Coordinates of C-alpha atoms in Angstrom, one line a residue:
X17 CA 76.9 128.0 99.8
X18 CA 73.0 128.1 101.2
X19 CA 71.6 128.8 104.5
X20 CA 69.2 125.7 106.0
X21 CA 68.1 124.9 109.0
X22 CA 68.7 121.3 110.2
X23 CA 67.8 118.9 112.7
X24 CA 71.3 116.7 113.7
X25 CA 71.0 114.0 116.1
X26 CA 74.7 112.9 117.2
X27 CA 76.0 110.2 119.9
X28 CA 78.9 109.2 121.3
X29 CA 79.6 104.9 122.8
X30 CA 82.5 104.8 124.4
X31 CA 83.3 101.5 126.8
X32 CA 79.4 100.4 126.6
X33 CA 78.7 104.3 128.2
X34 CA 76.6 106.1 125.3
X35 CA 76.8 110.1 125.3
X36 CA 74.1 112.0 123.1
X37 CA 75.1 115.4 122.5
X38 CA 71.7 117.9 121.3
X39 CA 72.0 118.8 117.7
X40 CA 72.5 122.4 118.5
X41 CA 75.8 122.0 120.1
X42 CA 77.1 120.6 116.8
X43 CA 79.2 123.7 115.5
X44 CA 80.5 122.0 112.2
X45 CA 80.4 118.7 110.5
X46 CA 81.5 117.6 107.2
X47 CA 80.5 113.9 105.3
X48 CA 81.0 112.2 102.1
X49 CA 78.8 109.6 101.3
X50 CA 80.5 107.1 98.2
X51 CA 78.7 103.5 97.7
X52 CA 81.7 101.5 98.9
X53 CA 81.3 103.6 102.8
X54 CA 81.8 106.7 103.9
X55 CA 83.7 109.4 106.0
X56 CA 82.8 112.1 108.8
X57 CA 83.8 114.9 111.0
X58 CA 82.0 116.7 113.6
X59 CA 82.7 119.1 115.9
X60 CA 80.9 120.0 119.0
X61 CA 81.0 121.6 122.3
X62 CA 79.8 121.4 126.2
X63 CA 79.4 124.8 128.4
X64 CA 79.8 124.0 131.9
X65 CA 79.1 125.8 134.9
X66 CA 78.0 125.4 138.6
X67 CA 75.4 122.8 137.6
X68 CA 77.1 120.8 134.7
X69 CA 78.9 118.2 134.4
X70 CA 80.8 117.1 131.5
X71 CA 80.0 113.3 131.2
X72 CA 81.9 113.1 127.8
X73 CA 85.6 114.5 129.5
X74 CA 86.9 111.4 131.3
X75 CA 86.0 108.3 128.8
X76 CA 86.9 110.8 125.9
X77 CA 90.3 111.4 127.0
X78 CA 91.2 107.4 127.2
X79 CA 92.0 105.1 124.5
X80 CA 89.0 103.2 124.4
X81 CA 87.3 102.6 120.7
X82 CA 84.6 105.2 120.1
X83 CA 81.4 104.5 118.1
X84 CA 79.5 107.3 116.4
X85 CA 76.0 107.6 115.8
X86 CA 75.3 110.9 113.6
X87 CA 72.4 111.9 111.7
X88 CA 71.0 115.1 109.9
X89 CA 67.8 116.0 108.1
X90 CA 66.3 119.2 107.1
X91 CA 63.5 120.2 108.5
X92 CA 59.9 122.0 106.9
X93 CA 57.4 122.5 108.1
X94 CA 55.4 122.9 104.5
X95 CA 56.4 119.6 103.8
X96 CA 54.1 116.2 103.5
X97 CA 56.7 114.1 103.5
X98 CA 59.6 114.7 104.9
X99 CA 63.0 113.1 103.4
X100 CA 64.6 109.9 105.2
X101 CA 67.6 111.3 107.1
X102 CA 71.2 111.2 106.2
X103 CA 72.6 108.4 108.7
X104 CA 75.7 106.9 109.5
X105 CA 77.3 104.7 112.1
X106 CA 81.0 104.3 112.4
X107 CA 84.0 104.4 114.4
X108 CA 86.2 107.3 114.9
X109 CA 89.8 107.5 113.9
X110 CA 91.1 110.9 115.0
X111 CA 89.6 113.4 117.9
X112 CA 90.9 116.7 119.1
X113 CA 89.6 118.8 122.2
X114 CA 90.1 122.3 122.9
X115 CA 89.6 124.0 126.3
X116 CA 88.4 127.6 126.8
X117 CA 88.9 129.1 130.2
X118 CA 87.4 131.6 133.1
X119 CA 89.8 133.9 133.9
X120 CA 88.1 136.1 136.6
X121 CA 87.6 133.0 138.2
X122 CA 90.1 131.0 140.1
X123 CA 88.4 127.6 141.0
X124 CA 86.2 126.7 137.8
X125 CA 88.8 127.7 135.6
X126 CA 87.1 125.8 132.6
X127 CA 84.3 127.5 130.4
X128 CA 83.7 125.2 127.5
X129 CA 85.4 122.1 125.8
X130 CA 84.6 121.7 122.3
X131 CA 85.7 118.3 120.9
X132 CA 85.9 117.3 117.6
X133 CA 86.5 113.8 116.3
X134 CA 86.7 112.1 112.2
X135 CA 85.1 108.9 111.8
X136 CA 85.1 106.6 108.8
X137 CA 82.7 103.1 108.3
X138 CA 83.7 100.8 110.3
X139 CA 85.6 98.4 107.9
X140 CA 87.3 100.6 106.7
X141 CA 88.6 102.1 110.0
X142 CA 89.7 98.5 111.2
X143 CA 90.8 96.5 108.2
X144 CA 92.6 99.4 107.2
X145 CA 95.3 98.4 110.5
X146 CA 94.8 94.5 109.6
X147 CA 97.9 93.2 107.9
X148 CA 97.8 89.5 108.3
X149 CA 100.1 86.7 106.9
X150 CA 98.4 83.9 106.7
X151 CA 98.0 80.2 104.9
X152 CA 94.9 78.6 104.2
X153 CA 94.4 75.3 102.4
X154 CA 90.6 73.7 101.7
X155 CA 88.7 77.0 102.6
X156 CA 87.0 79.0 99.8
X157 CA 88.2 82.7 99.2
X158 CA 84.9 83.7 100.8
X159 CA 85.7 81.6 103.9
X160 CA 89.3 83.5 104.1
X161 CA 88.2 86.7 103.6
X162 CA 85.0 86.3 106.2
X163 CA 87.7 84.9 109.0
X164 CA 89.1 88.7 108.8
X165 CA 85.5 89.8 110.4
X166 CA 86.7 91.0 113.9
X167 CA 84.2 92.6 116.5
X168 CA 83.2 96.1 115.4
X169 CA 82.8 95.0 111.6
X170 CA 79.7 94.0 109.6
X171 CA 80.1 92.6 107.0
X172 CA 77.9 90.0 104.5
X173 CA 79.2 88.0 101.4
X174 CA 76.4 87.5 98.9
X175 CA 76.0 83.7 98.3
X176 CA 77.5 82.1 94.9
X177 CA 80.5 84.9 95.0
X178 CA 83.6 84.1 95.4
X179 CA 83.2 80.4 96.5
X180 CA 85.7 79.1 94.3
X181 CA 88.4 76.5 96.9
X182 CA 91.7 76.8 94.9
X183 CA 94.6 74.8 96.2
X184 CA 95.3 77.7 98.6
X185 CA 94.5 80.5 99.5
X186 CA 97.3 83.1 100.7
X187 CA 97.4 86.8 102.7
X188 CA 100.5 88.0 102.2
X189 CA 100.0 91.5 103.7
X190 CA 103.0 92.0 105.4
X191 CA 103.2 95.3 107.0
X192 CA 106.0 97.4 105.3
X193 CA 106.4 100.8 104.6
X194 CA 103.1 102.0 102.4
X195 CA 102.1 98.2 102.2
X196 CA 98.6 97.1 101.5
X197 CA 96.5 96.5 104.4
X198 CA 93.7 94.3 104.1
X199 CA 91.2 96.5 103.3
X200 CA 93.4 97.5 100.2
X201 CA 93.5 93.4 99.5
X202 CA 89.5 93.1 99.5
X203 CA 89.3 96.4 97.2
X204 CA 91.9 94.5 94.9
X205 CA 90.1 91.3 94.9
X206 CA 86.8 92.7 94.4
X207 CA 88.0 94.7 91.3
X208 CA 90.3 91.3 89.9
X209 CA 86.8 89.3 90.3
X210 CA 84.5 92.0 89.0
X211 CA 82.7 92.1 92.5
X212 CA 80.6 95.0 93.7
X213 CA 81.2 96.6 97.0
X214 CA 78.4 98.2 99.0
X215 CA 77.8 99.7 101.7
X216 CA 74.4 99.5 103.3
X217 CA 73.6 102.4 105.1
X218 CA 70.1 101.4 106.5
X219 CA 72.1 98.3 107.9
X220 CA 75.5 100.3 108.0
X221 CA 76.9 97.0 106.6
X222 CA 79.4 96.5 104.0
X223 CA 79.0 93.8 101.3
X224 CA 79.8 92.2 98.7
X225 CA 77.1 91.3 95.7
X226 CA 77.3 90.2 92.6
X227 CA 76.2 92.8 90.2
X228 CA 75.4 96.8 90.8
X229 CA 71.4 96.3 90.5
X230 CA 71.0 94.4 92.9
X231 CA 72.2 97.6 95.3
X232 CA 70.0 99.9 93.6
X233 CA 66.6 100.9 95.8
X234 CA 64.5 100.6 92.5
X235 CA 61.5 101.3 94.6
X236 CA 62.3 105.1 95.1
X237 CA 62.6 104.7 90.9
X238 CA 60.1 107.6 90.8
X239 CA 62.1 109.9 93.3
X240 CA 63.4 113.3 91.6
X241 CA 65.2 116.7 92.3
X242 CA 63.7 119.9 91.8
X243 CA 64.9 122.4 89.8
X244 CA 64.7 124.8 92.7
X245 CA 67.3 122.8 94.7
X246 CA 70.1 122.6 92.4
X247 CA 72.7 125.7 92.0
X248 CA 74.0 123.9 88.9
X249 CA 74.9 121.4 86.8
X250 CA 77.7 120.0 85.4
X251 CA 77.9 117.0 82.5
X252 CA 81.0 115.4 82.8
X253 CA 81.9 113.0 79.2
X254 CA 84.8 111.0 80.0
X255 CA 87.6 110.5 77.9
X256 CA 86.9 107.8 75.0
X257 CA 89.0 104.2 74.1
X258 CA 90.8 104.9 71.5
X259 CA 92.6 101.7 72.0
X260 CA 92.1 97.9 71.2
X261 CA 93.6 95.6 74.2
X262 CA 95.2 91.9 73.6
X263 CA 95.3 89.4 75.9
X264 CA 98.8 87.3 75.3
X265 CA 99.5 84.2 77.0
X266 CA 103.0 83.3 77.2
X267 CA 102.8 79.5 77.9
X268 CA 103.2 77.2 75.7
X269 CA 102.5 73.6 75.3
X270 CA 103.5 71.6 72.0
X271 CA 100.3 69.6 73.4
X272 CA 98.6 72.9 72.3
X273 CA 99.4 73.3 69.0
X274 CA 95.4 73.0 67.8
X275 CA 94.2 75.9 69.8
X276 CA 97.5 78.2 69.8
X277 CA 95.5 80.5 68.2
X278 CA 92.6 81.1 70.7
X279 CA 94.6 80.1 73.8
X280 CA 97.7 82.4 73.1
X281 CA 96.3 85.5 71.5
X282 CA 92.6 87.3 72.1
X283 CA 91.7 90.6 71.5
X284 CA 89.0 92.9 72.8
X285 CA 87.6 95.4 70.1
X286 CA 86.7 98.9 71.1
X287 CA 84.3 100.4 68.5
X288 CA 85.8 103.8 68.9
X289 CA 89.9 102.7 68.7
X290 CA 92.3 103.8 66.4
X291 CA 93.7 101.8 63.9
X292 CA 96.8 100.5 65.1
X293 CA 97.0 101.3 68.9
X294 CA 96.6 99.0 71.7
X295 CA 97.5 97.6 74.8
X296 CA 99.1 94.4 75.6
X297 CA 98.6 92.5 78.4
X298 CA 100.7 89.2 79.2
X299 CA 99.7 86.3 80.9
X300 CA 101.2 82.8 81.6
X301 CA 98.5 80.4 82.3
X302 CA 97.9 77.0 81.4
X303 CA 94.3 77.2 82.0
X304 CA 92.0 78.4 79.7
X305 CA 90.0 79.9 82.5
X306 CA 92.5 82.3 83.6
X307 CA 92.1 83.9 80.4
X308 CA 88.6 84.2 80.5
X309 CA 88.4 85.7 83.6
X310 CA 91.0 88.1 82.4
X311 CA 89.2 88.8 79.0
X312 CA 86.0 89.7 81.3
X313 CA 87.9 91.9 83.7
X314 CA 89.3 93.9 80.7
X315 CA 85.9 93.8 79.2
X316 CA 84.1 95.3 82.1
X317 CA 86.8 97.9 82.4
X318 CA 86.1 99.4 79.7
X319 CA 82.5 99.1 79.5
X320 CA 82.3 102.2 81.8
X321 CA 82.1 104.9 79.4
X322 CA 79.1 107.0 80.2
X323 CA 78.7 111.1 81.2
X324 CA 78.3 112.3 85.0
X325 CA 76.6 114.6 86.7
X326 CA 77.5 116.7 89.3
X327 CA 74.9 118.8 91.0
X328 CA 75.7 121.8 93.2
X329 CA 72.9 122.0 95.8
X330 CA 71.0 125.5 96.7
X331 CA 69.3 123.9 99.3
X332 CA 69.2 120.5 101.6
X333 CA 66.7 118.5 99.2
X334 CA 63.4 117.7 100.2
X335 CA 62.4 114.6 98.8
X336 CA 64.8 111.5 100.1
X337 CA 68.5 111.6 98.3
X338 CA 70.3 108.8 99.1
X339 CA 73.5 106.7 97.9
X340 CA 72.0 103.8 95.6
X341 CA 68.8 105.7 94.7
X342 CA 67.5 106.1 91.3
X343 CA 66.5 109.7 90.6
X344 CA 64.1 110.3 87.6
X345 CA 64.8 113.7 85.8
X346 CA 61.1 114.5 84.0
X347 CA 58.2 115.8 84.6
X348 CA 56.5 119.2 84.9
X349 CA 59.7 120.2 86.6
X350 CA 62.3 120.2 84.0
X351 CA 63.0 121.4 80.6
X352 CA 62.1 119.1 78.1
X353 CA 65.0 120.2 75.8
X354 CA 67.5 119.1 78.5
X355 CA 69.8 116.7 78.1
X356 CA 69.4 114.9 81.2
X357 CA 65.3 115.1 80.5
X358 CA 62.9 111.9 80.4
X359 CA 66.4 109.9 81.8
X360 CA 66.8 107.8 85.3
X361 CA 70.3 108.3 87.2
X362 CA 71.6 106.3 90.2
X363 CA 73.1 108.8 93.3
X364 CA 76.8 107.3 93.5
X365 CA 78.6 110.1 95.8
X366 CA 76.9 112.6 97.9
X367 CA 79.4 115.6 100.1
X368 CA 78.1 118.0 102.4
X369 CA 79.8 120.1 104.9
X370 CA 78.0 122.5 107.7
X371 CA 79.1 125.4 109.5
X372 CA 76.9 126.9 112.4
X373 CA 75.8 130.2 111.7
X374 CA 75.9 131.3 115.1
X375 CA 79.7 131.0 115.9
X376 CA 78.7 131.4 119.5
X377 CA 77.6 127.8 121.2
X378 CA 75.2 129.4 124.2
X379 CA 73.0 130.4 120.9
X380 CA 71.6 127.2 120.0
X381 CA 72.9 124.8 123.4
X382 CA 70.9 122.2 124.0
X383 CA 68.2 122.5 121.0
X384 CA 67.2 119.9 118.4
X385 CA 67.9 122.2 115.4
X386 CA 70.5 124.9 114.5
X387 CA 70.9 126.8 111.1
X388 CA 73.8 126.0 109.2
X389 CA 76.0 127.6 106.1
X390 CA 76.2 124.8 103.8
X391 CA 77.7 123.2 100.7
X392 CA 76.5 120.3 99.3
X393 CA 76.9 117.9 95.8
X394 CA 75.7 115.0 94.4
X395 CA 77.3 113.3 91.5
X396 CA 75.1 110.5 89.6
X397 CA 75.5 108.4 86.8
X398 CA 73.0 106.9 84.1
X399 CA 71.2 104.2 85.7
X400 CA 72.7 101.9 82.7
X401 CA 76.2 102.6 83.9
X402 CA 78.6 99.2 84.8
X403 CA 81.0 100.9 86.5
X404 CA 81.5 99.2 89.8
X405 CA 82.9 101.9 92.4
X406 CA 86.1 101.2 94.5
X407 CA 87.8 103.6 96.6
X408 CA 91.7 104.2 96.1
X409 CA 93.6 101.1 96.9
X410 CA 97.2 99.3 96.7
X411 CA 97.5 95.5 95.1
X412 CA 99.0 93.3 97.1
X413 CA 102.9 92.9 97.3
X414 CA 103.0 89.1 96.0
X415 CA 105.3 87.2 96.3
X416 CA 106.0 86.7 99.9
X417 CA 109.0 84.2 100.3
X418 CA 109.2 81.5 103.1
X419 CA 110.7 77.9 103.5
X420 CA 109.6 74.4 103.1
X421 CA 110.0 70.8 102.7
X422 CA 109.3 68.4 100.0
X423 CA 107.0 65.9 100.9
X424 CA 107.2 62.2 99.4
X425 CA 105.1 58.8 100.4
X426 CA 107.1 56.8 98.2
X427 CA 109.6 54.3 100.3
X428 CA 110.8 54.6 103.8
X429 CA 111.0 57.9 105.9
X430 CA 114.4 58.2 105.7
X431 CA 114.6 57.6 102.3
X432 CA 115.4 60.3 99.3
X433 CA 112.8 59.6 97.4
X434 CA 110.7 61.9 95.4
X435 CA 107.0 62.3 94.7
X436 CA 104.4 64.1 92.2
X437 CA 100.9 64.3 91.4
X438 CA 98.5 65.3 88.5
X439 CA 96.4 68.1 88.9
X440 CA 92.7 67.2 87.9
X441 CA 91.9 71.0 86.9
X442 CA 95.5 72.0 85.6
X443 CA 96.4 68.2 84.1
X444 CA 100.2 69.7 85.6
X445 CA 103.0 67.7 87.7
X446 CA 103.0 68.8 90.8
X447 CA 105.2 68.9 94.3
X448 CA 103.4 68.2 97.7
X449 CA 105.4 70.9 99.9
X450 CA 105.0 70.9 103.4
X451 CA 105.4 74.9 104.9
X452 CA 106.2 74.1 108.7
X453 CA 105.7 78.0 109.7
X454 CA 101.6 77.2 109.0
X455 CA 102.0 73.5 109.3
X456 CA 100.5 73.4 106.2
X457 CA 100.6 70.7 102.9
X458 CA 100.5 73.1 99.8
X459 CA 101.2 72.2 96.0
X460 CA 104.1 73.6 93.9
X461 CA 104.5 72.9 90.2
X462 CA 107.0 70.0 89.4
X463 CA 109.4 71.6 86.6
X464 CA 112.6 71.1 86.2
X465 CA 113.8 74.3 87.7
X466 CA 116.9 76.6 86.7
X467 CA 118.7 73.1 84.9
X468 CA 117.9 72.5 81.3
X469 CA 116.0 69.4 79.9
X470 CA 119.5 67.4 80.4
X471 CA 119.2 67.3 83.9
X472 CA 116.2 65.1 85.5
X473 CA 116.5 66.1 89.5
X474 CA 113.7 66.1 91.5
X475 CA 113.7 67.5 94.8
X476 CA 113.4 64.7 96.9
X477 CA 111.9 64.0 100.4
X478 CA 112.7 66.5 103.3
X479 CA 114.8 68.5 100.8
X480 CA 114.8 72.2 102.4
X481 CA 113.2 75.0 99.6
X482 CA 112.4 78.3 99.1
X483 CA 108.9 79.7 98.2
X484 CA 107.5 82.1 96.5
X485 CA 104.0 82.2 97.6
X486 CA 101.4 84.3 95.8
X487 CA 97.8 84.4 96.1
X488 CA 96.5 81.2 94.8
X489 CA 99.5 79.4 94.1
X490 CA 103.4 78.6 94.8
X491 CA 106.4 78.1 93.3
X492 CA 109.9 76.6 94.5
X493 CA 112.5 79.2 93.7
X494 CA 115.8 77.4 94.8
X495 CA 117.5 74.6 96.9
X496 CA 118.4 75.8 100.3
X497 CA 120.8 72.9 102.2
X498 CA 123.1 70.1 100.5
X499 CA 121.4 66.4 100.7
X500 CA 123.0 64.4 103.2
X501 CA 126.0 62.9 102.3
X502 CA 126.3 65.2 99.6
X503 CA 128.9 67.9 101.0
X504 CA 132.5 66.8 100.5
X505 CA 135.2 68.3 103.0
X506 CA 136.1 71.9 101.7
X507 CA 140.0 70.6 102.0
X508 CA 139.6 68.6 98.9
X509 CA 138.2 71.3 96.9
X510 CA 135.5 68.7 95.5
X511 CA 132.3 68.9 93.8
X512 CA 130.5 65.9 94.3
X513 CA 126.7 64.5 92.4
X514 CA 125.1 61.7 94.3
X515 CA 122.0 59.5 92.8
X516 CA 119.8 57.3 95.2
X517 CA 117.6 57.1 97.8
X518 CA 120.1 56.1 101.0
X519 CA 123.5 55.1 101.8
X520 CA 122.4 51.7 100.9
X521 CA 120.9 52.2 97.8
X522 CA 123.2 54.9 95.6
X523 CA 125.2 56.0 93.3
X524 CA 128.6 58.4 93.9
X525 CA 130.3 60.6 91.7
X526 CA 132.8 62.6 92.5
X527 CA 135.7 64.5 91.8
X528 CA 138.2 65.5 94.3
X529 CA 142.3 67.0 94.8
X530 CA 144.3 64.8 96.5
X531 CA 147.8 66.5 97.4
X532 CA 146.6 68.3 94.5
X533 CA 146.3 65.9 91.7
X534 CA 142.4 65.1 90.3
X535 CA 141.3 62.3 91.0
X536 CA 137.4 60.7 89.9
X537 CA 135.8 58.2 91.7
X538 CA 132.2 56.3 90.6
X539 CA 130.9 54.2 93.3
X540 CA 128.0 52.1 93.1
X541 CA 126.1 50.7 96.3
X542 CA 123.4 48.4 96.6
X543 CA 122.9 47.2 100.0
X544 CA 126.0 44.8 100.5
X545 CA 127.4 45.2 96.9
X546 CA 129.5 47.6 96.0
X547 CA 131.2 48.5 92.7
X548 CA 134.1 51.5 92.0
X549 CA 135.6 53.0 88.8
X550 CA 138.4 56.1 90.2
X551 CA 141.2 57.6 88.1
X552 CA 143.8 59.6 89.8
X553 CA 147.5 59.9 88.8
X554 CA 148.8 57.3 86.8
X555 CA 146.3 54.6 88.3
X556 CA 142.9 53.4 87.0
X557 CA 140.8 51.0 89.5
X558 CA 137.9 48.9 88.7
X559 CA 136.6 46.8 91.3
X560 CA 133.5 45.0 92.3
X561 CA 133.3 43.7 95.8
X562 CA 130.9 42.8 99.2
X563 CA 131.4 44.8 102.0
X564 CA 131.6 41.4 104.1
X565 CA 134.8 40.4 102.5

């Protein structure tokens, strides 16, 4: 802990009304600064008295969203140049107010208020209570996920990231009990797609680039720490790979047989694993692609083995300390024989917490600075380092199950015909399934289901199904109604298959009791024509007739 003075500059929006509180009435505050966004608390307070009024009181106390502007900087007057500030603009999730009372006097009964309220970045604070359900078709990902911006959020996609269109794109963030919100969902994809998440604190904007150097402020390269300001420090070596990882793709395709090799089985050697240990990981993919973008996850992963530091600060630092910038350790200032000598680190994390020294608010009211009891660390990493920050989040609860309809062109509406279509990227069979709660034409893969190769059943037109819809893709788990004329009355205990397209164009089997005795009928109909085969008790029929005669 270190004494500093500091100057805190600290405002309050609520409902378009904008309150700026003096940094001397700020009695505590605490933030943690990470490269993804951050989070805050402050606590201040308002005397009142004959001549005061406390403009904060009445819009505080509503449920109106409240924007917070807070900002802190040491101040030194030996200094050229003094640091940029620590600033941070967000939205507040939790406040508190206490009241502390006259009691010699009866009418103005209140003394002070002193209000504290935590505050996080803003998409953070809002996507973190977004939980939508939602279908999309012919959008790229980057379309879906910028249709989540709401007022209050800024927020930029970097061009050429995620652009891909699949088939569809689905949000299946159902709210259930410790589900994933959407917030958690963006974390997710960003880590499954090996995309960076940043947080731009000069623009207090979150985005989403393509690789970590292009968020580092490579013009303060030449920025450093003095020795002076750092308490100490700690190397942190993190544990080492000591395993390989395969890549196993359980689908298979006679068609395949030439590249079962490469398509089926990769594995990713880690210089320092042990003979004999690794981790399996199973897929089942018929494209290629799918596996490469796994193999480059995996690969980026584990690419992230580099030391830490973690720097316990004596004193606020004097020379500008920011998340993103690269901090060169050499010098007249340090020790040659140091480890972290001659090398370039990149600020990833920055806490501090502040504690007035006066406890009693009349000591600094109203004035631009106020000396504080502090703690503050910075953790950095070598400027080399891959390792794309995300904060803790939950993957998605896929699949999410809904009904639809099978969709077929072929022959007239009220025919039961069926219909399927090659994939130009997959080269699969595939349904056209329409999902009436989206009113929405989605693909499903035409297979033959839970029969074995015996049967050949398609689902035909209008047939009622059940989906399992995951993020980029759906599958048809089961049959959910009978096909008309299908259902036989439950009295004769029959079990019925019927071929064709119509009642004018089909093919009956079934097998029925009558008073209890089996009894098989095969009845053929083609418009006008009809022919029968039925065994039943002692009798065999064969007939071929017209329905005319």
């Amino acid at each position: 802990m270190f004494s500093e003075t500091l100057e805190i500059s600290l405002s309050l929006e609520i409902s378009g009304k904008l309150c700026e509180i003096p940094g001397g009435n700020v009695q505590l505050f605490e933030l943690d600064l990470y490269p993804y966004g951050f989070r805050g608390r402050v606590g201040f307070g308002v005397l009142l008295d004959a001549t005061e009024v406390d403009e904060l009181f009445e819009p505080f106390i509503t449920h109106d969203l409240i924007t917070v502007q807070f900002q802190v900087n040491r101040t030194d007057d030996l200094l050229d140049d003094s640091p940029k500030p620590v600033s941070v603009k967000g939205l507040v999730t939790e406040k508190s107010m206490r009241e502390t009372e006259y009691k010699e006097v009866k009418k103005e009964k209140v003394l002070c208020r002193y209000y504290e309220v935590w505050f996080q970045d803003g998409p953070s604070m809002l996507w973190r209570q977004h939980y939508p359900v939602a279908l999309y078709t012919e959008k790229t990902i980057a379309d879906v996920v910028k249709e989540q911006v709401a007022e209050n959020i800024l927020f930029e996609i970097e061009k050429g990231i995620l652009e891909d269109m699949p088939d569809m794109v689905f949000l299946g963030l159902e709210k259930r009990i410790e589900g994933p919100c959407f917030y958690d969902f963006l974390m997710w994809l960003s880590w499954f797609r090996s995309v960076v998440p940043v947080y731009d604190y000069e623009a207090q904007k979150l985005k989403l680039i393509k690789t970590k150097k292009d968020a580092d402020l490579t013009g303060e390269v030449d920025n450093f720490l003095y020795p002076n300001e750092v308490d100490d420090i700690l190397i942190q070596f993190p544990e080492t790979v000591r395993h390989d990882t395969r890549l196993l793709n359980a689908y298979f395709d006679p068609e395949m047989a030439q590249t079962i090799d490469k398509f089926q089985d990769q594995k990713l050697d880690y210089s320092q694993a042990a003979e004999g240990i690794t981790q399996d990981i199973v897929l089942r993919t018929p494209r290629e692609e799918d596996l490469d973008k796994r193999k480059e996850l995996e690969t980026n992963i584990f690419n992230l083995f580099e030391e830490k530091l973690l720097f316990e600060m004596n004193q606020f630092p004097s020379r500008t300390c920011l998340i993103g910038y690269m901090l060169k350790l050499d010098g007249n200032h340090w020790a040659k024989d140091r480890f972290i000598f001659g090398k370039k680190y990149r600020v990833y994390e920055i806490h501090m917490s502040g504690k007035a020294e006066d406890e009693n608010l009349s000591g600094n009211y109203n004035n631009e600075y106020a000396k504080y009891n502090m703690e503050m660390s910075i953790r950095l990493e070598p400027e080399t380092c891959p390792q794309i920050h995300f904060p803790t989040f939950k993957s998605p609860n896929y699949p999410v199950f809904v009904e639809g309809k099978i969709v077929s062109e072929v022959g007239e509406e009220t025919d039961k015909t069926y219909q399927f279509y090659n994939n130009d990227t997959t080269s699969q069979d595939e349904y056209t399934v329409y999902v009436p709660l989206w009113d929405l034409n989605i693909k499903a893969p035409f297979v033959p289901g839970i029969f074995t190769g015996h049967f050949y059943f398609p689902a035909f037109r209008d047939a009622r199904v059940l989906l399992a819809l995951y993020f980029d893709h759906a599958e048809i788990l089961r049959f959910l109604d009978w096909g008309q004329g299908s259902r036989l009355p439950m009295d004769t205990q029959g079990n019925h298959i019927l071929f064709g397209k119509n009642a004018d164009s089909q093919t009956s089997m079934r097998h029925v009791y009558d008073n209890g005795k089996p009894e098989l009928t095969i009845e053929r109909t083609s418009d006008k024509d009809t022919e029968l085969i039925q065994i039943k008790e002692e009798t065999i029929i064969i007939q071929t007739r017209d329905k005319e005669e």
